[in-house]
Coordinates of C-alpha atoms and ligand atoms in Angstrom, one line a residue:
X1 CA 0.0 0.0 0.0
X2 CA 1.3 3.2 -1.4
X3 CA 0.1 6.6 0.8
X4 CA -0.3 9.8 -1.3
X5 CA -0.9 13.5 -0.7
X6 CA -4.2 15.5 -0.6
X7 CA -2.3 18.5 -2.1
X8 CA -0.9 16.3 -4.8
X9 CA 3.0 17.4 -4.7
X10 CA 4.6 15.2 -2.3
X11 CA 6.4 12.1 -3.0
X12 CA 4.1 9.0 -2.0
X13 CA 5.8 6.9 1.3
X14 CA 5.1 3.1 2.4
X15 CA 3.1 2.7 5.5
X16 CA 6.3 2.7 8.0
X17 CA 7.5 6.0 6.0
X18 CA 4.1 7.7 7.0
X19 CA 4.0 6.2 10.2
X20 CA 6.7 8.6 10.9
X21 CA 6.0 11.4 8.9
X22 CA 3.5 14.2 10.1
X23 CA 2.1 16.4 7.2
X24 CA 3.2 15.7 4.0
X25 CA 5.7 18.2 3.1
X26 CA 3.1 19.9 0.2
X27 CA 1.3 20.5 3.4
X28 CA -1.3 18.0 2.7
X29 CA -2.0 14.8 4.6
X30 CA -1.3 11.1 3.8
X31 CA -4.2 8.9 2.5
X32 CA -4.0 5.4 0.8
X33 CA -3.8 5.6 -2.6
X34 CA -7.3 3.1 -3.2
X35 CA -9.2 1.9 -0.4
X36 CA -8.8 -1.3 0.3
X37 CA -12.3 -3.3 -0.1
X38 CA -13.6 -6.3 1.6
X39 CA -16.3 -8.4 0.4
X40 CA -19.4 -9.3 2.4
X41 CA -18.2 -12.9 3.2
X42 CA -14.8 -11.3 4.5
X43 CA -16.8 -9.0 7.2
X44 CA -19.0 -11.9 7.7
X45 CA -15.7 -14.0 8.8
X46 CA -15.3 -11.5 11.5
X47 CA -18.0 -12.4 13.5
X48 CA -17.2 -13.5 16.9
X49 CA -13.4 -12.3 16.2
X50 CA -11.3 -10.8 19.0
X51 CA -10.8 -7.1 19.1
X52 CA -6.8 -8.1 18.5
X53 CA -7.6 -10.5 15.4
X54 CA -10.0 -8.2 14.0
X55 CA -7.4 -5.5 14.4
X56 CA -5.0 -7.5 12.4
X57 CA -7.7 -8.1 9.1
X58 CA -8.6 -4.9 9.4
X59 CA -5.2 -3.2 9.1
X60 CA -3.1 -5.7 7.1
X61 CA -4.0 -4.0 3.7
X62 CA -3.0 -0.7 5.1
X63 CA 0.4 -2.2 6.5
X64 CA 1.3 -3.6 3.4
X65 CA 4.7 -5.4 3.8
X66 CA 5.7 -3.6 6.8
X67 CA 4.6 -6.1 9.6
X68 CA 3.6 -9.4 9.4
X69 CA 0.0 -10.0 10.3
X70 CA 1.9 -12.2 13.5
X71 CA 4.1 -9.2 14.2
X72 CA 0.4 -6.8 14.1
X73 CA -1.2 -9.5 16.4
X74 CA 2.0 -9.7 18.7
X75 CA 1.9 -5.6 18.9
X76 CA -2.0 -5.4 19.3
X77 CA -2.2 -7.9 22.1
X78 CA 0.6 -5.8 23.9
X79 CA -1.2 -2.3 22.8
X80 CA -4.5 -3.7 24.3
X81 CA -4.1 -5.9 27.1
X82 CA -4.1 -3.2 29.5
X83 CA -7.7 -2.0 29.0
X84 CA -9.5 -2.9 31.5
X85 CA -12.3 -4.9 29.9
X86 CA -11.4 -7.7 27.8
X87 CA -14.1 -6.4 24.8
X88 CA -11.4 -3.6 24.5
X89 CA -14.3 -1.3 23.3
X90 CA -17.6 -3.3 25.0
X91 CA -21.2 -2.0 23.1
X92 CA -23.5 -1.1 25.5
X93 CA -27.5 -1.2 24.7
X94 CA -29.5 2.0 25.9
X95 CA -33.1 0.9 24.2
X96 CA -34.7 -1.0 21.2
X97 CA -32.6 1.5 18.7
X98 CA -29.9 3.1 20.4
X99 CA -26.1 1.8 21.4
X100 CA -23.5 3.1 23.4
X101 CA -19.8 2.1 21.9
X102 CA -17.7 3.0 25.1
X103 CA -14.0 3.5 24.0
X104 CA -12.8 5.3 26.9
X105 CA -10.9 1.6 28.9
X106 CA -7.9 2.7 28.2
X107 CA -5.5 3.9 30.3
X108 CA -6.0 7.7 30.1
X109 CA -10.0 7.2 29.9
X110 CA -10.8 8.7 26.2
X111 CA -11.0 7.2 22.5
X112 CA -7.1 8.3 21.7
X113 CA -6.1 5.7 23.6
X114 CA -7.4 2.9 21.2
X115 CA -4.9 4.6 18.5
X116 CA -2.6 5.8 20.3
X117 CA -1.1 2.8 22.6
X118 CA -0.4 1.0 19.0
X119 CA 1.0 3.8 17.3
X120 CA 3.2 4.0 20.5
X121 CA 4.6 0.1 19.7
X122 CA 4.7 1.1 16.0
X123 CA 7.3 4.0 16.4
X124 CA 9.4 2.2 18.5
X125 CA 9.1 -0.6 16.1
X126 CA 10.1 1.2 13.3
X127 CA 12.6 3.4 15.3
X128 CA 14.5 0.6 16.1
X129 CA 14.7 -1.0 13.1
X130 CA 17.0 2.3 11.8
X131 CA 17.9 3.1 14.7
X132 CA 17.0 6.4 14.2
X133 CA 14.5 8.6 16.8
X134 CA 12.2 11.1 16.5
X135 CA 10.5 14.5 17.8
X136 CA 6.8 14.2 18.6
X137 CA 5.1 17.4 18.4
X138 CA 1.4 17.3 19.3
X139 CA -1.8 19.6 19.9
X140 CA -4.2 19.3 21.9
X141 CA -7.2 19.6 23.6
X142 CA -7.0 17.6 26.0
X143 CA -7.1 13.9 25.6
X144 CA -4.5 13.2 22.4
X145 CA -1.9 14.6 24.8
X146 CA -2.7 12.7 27.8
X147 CA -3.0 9.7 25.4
X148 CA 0.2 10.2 23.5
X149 CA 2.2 11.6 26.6
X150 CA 0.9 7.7 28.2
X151 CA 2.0 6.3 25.3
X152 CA 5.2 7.7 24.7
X153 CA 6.7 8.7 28.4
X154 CA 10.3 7.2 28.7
X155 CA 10.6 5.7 25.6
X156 CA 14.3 6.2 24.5
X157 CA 14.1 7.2 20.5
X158 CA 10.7 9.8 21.2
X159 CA 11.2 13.2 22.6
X160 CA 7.4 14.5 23.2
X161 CA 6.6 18.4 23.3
X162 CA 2.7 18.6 24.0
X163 CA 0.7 21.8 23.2
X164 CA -2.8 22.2 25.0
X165 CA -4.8 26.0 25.2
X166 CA -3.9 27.2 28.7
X167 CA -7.1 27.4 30.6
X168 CA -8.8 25.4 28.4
X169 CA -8.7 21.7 29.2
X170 CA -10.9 20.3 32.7
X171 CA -8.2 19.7 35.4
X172 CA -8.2 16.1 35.1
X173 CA -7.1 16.1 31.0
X174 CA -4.1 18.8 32.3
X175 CA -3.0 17.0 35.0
X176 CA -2.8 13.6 33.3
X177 CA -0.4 15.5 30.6
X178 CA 1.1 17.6 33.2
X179 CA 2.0 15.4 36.0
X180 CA 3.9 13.0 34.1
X181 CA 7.3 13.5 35.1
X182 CA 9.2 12.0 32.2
X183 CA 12.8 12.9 30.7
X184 CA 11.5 12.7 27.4
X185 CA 8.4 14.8 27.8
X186 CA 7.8 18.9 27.5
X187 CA 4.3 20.0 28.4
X188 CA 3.9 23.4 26.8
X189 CA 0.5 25.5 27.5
X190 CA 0.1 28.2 24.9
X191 CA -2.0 31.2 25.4
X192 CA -4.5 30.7 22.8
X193 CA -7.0 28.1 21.7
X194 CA -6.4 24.7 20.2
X195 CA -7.2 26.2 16.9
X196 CA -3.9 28.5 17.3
X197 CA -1.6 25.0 18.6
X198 CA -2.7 23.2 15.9
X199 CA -1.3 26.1 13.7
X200 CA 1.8 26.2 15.2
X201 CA 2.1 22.3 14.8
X202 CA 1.4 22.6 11.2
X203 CA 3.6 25.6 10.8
X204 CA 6.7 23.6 12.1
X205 CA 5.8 21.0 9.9
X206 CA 6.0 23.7 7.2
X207 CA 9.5 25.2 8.2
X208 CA 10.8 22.4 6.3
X209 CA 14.7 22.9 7.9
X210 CA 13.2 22.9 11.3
X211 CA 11.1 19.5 10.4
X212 CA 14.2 18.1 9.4
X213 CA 16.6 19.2 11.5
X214 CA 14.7 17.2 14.7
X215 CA 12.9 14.6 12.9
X216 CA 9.5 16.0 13.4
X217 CA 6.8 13.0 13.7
X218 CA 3.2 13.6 14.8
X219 CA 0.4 12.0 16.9
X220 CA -2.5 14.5 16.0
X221 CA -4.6 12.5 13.5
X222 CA -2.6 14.3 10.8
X223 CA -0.6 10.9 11.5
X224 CA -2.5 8.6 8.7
X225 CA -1.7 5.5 11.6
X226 CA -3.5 7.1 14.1
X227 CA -7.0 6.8 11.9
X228 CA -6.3 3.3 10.6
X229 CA -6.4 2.3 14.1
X230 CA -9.6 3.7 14.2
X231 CA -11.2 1.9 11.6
X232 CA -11.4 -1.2 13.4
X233 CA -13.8 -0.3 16.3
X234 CA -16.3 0.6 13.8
X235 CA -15.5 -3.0 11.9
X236 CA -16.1 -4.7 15.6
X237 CA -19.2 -3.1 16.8
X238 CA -21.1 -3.3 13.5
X239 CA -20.0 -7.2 13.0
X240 CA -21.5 -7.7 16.5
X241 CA -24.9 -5.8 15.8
X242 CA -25.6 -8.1 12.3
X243 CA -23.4 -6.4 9.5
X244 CA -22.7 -7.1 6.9
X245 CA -26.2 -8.6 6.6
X246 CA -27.6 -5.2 9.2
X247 CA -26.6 -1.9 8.3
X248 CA -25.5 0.4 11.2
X249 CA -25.3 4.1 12.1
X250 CA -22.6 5.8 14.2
X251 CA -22.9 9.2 15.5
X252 CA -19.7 10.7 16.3
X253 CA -18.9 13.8 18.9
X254 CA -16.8 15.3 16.0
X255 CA -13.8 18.1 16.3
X256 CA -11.0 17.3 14.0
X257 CA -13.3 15.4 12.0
X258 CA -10.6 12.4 12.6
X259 CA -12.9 9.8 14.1
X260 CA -15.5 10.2 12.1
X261 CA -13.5 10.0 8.8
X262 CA -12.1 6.5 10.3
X263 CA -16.0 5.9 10.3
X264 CA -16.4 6.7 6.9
X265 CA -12.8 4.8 5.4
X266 CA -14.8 2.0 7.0
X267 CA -17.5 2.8 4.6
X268 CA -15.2 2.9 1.9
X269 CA -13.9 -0.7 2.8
X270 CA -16.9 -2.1 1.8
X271 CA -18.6 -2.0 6.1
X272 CA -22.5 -1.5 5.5
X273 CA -22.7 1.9 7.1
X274 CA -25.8 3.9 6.9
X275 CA -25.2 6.9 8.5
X276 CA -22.4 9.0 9.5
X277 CA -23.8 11.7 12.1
X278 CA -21.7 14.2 12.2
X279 CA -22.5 15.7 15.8
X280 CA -21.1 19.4 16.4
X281 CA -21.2 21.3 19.9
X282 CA -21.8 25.2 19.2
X283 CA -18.2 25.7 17.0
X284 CA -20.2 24.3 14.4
X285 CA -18.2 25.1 10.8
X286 CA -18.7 21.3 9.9
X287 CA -22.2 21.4 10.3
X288 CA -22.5 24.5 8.3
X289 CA -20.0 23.4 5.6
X290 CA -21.6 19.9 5.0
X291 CA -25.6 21.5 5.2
X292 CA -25.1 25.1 3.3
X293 CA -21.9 25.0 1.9
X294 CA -20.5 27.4 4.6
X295 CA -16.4 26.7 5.5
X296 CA -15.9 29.8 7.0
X297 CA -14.0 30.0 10.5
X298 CA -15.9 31.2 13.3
X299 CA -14.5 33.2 16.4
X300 CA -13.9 29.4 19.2
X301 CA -16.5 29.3 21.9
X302 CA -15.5 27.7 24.8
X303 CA -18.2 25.0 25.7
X304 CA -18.4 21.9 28.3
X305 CA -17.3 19.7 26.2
X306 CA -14.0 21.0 25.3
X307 CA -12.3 18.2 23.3
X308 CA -14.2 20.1 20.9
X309 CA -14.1 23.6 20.5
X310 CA -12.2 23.5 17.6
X311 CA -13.2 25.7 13.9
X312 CA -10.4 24.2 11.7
X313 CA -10.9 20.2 11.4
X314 CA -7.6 18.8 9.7
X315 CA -9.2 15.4 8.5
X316 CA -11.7 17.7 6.6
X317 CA -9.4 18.5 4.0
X318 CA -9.3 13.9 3.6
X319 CA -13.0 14.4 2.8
X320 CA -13.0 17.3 0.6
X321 CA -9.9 15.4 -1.4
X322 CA -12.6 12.5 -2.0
X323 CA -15.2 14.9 -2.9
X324 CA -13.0 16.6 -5.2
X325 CA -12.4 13.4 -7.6
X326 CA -9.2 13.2 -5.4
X327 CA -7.4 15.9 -7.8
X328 CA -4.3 17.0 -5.5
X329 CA -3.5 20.3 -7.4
X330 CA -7.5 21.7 -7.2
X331 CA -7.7 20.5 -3.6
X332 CA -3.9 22.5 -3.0
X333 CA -5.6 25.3 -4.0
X334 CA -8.7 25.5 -2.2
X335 CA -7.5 24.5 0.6
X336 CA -4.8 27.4 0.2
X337 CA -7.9 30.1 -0.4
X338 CA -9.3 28.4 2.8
X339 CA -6.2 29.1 4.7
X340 CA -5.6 32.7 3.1
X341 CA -9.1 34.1 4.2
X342 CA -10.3 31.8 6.4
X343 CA -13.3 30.5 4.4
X344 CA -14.7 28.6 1.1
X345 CA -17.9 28.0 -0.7
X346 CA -18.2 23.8 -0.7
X347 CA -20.0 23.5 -4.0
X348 CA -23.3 22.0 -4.2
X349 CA -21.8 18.8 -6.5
X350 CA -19.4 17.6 -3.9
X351 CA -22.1 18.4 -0.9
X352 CA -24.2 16.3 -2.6
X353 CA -21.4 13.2 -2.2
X354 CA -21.0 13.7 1.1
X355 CA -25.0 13.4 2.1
X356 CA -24.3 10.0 0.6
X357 CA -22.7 9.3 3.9
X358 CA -23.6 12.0 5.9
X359 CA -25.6 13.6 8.0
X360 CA -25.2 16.3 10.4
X361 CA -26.6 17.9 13.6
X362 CA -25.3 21.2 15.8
X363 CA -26.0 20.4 19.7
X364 CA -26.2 23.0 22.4
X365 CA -25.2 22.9 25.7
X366 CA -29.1 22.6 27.1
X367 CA -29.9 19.7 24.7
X368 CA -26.4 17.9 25.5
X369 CA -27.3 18.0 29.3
X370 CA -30.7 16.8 28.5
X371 CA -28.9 13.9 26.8
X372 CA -26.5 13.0 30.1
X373 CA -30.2 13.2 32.0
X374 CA -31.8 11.1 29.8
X375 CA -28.8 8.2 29.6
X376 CA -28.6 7.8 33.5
X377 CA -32.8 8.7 33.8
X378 CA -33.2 6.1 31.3
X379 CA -30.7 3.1 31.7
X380 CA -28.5 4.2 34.5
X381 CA -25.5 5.4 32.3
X382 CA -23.5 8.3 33.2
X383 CA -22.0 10.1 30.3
X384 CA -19.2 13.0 29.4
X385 CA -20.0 15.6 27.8
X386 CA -19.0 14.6 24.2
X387 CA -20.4 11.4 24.0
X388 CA -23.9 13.4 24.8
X389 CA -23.5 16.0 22.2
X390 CA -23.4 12.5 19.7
X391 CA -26.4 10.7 21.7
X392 CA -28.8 14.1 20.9
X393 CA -27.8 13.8 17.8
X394 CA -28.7 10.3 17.7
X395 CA -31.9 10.5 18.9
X396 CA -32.5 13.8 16.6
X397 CA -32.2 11.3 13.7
X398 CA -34.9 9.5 11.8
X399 CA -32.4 6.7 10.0
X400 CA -34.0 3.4 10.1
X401 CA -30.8 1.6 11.5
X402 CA -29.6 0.8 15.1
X403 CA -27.3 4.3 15.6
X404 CA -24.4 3.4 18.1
X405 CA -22.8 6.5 19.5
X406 CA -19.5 6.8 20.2
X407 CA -18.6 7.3 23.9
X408 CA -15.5 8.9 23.5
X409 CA -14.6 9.5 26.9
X410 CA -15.0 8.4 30.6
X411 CA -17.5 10.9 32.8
X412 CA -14.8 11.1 34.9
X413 CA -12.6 13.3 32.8
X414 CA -15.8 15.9 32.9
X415 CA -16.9 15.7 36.1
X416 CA -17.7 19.7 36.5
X417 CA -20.4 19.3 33.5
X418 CA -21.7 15.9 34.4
X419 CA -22.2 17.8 38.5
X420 CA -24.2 20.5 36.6
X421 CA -26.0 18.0 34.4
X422 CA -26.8 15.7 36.4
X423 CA -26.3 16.1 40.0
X424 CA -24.2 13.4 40.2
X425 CA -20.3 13.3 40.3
X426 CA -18.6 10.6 38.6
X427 CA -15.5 8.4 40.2
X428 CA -12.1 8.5 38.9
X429 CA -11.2 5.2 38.0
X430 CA -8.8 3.7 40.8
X431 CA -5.8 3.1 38.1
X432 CA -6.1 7.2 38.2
X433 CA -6.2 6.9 41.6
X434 CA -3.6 10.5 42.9
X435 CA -4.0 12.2 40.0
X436 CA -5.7 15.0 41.4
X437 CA -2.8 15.9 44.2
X438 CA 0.5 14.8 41.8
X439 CA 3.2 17.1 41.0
X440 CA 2.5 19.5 38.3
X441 CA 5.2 20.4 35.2
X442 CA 4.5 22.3 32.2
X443 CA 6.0 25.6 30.8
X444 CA 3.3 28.5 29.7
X445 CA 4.3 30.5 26.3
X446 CA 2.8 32.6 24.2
X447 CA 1.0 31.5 20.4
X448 CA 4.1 32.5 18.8
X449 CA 5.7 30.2 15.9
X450 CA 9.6 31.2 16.9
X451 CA 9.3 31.0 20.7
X452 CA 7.6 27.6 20.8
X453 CA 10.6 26.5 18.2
X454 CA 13.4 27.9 19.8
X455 CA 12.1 26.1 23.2
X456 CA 12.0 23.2 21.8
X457 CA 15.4 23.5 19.7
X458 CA 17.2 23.6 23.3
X459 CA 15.6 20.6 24.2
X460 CA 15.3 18.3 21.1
X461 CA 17.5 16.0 19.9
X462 CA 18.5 17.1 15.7
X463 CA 18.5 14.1 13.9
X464 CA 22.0 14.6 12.6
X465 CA 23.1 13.7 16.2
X466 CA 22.2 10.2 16.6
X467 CA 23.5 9.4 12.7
X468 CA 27.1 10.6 14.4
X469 CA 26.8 8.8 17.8
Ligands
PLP501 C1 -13.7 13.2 24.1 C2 -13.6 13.6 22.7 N1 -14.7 13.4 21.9 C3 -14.6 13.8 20.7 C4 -13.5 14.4 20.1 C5 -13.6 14.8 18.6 O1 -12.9 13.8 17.9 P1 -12.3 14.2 16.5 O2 -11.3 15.3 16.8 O3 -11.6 13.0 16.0 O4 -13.4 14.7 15.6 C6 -12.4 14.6 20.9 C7 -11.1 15.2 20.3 O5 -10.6 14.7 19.4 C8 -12.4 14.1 22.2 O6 -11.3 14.3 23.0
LIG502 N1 -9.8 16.7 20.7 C1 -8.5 16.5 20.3 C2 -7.9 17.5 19.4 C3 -6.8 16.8 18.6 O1 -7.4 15.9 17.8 P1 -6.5 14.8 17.0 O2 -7.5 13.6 16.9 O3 -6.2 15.4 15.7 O4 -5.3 14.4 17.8 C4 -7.7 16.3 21.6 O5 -8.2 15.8 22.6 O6 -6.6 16.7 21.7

């Protein structure tokens, strides 16, 4: 499997080559060149599969060569054996038409950990291999830095520099980032929004000497690895609820539009999915884009679930590449309007694809407490934030399908919103158990592109140094 460029102008990589890379150096992002398909009797084989073994058939295209499917089962039993419930990500049922997917067992309590304690293994199984190492650098709000900083803490070839909006993550996301006390790990809290880190990720990315000079490597869901990881929790649940002779629904608490594209590649690959709900909070550009046509950047409210107050969605520009008849050089250009003026018309013809797939729905902070009330009124489930905004829009939606919503975090992680929802505040698991009185370390610096390099340049290993050791 070959991995090619949205904008059309980079060179195409192997899967190890864009397990390592971070935007492609056209400033595009990695997709496979064709999606692989599987046919009905090959889904049908994955009934009553392991979440490991369906792991491996679902990523083996993807991984090409790279790793043996016994080398991808040997690194998926390690990624996942310390979830604490053997399903990995168990469906729960909330009525006749309605399913909860809970992907939060991991060890930092959200969905990034399903990706990221494999893409973890898979850097320092391609690291070692060259013995080369690399420099993470991440944004976030909130839960792919806790994830990645789990991931990655102490191990020898990754040096991890974590940005998350000062002020703008609950206490429990910070401190999991911030009291790990780890050589190898830099949390940085910027004073701006997770719009403006994810900026200055992609504009170091973009200072092509600086890339090179440390080996730049990401974990935001720029990393193409990261959302082939995803795929295979929508492959599990809708295997276990009758595809492919059922199709499903998923709605999906959407920010960076990165789980929810994993939703629809599983489309692509031939999964009988019939709905993609796209399920906004107030920063609601995708919403707009997708239903009028309107990608145009808002100013970022802040909201209770702040995983996603985010205007610019980087997997958006995967979509749009589809959309477009995957032409790289139109795409380069649109997407370069987009980032010159801070909007685009999506024309009617390519809206039109995507309602194929999708459908989507703008939740307020009233209706996504009404959904936590409703979940533990109705079937004594306590829910975060996120995974409400996706259950309203669930029950807003008239598809004839069972809908499983993704629950893509752990109450705990929320439990200011949940209180005010609900009344009730939720437990930190007891593997979190002295989080809340740990040591902190983080460094605060303003949005600005040559501060937040030049701290990290006195930190970071450049790649040239290892080659000479
Ligand atoms: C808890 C939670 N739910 C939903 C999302 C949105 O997911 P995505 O950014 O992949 O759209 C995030 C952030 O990524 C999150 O942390
Ligand atoms: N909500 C995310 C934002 C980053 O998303 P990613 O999927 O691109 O890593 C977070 O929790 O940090």
């Amino acid at each position: 499997m070959r991995y090619i460029s949205t904008r059309g102008a980079a060179p195409s990589l192997d899967f190890e080559a864009v397990t390592l890379a971070g935007l492609a150096s056209d400033g595009g992002l990695y997709v496979p060149e064709t999606w692989p398909r599987f046919a009905k009797g090959a889904i049908s084989a994955m009934n009553g599969l392991s979440y490991v073994e369906t792991a491996v058939r679902v990523c083996s295209p993807f991984v090409g060569g790279a790793l043996s499917d016994a080398e991808l089962r040997t690194l998926f039993t390690a990624a996942y054996g310390n979830f604490d419930h053997a399903a990995v990500t168990p469906l729960v049922q909330l009525d006749q038409r309605h399913w909860l997917l809970e992907l939060f067992h991991g060890p930092t309590l959200a969905f990034k950990d399903v990706a990221m304690q494999s893409l973890g293994l898979l850097f320092q199984t391609f690291l070692g291999r060259s013995d080369r190492h690399i420099t993470v650098i991440g944004a976030t709000s909130g839960d792919t830095g806790s994830a990645a900083i789990n991931a990655l803490a102490r191990r020898d070839r990754v040096e991890v520099f974590m940005l998350h909006p000062q002020g703008r993550v609950s206490e429990v996301q910070r401190r999991q980032m911030t009291t790990v006390i780890a050589p190898n790990v830099h949390n940085i809290a910027i004073e701006g929004n997770f719009d403006d880190a994810q900026r200055l990720v992609k504009a170091m990315f973009n200072d092509t000497d600086f890339a090179s000079r440390f080996a730049l490597s990401a974990v935001n869901s720029i990393n193409w690895a990261r959302l082939m990881l995803q795929i295979v929790y929508y492959f599990y649940a809708a295997v276990r609820l009758g595809a492919p002779d059922r199709p499903v629904s998923f709605s999906v608490p959407t920010g960076n539009f990165g789980d929810v594209y994993a939703g629809y590649a599983a489309r692509q690959m031939g999964l009988p999915i019939d709905r993609l709900i796209v399920a906004t909070n107030e920063n609601d550009i995708l919403h707009r884009a997708l239903g009028t046509g309107d990608y145009s950047v808002g100013t970022v409210t802040a909201t209770a679930s702040p995983s996603m107050d985010i205007q610019v969605s980087s997997n958006f520009e995967r979509l749009l590449f589809d959309l477009a008849g995957r032409d790289g050089s139109a795409n380069a250009a649109s997407m370069r309007g987009f980032e010159a003026t801070g909007g685009v018309v999506i024309p009617a013809g390519q809206r039109a694809g995507a309602a194929l797939a999708f459908d989507t729905a703008r939740v307020d902070s009233a209706e996504m407490a009404a959904a936590m009330r409703w979940a533990q009124d109705h079937s004594g489930q306590h829910i975060d934030p996120h995974t409400a905004i996706a259950l309203a829009a669930a029950q807003r939606s008239s598809c004839d399908s069972p809908v499983v919503t993704l629950a893509t975090a752990h109450p705990a992680k929320f439990q200011d919103a949940v209180v005010a929802a609900t009344g009730v505040r939720p437990e930190l698991p007891a593997r979190l158990k002295g989080l809340m009185t740990g040591e902190e370390r983080f460094t605060v610096l303003p949005a600005d592109l040559g501060k937040i390099e030049a701290f990290i340049a006195e930190r970071a290993r450049p790649a040239f140094a290892v080659a000479a050791e």
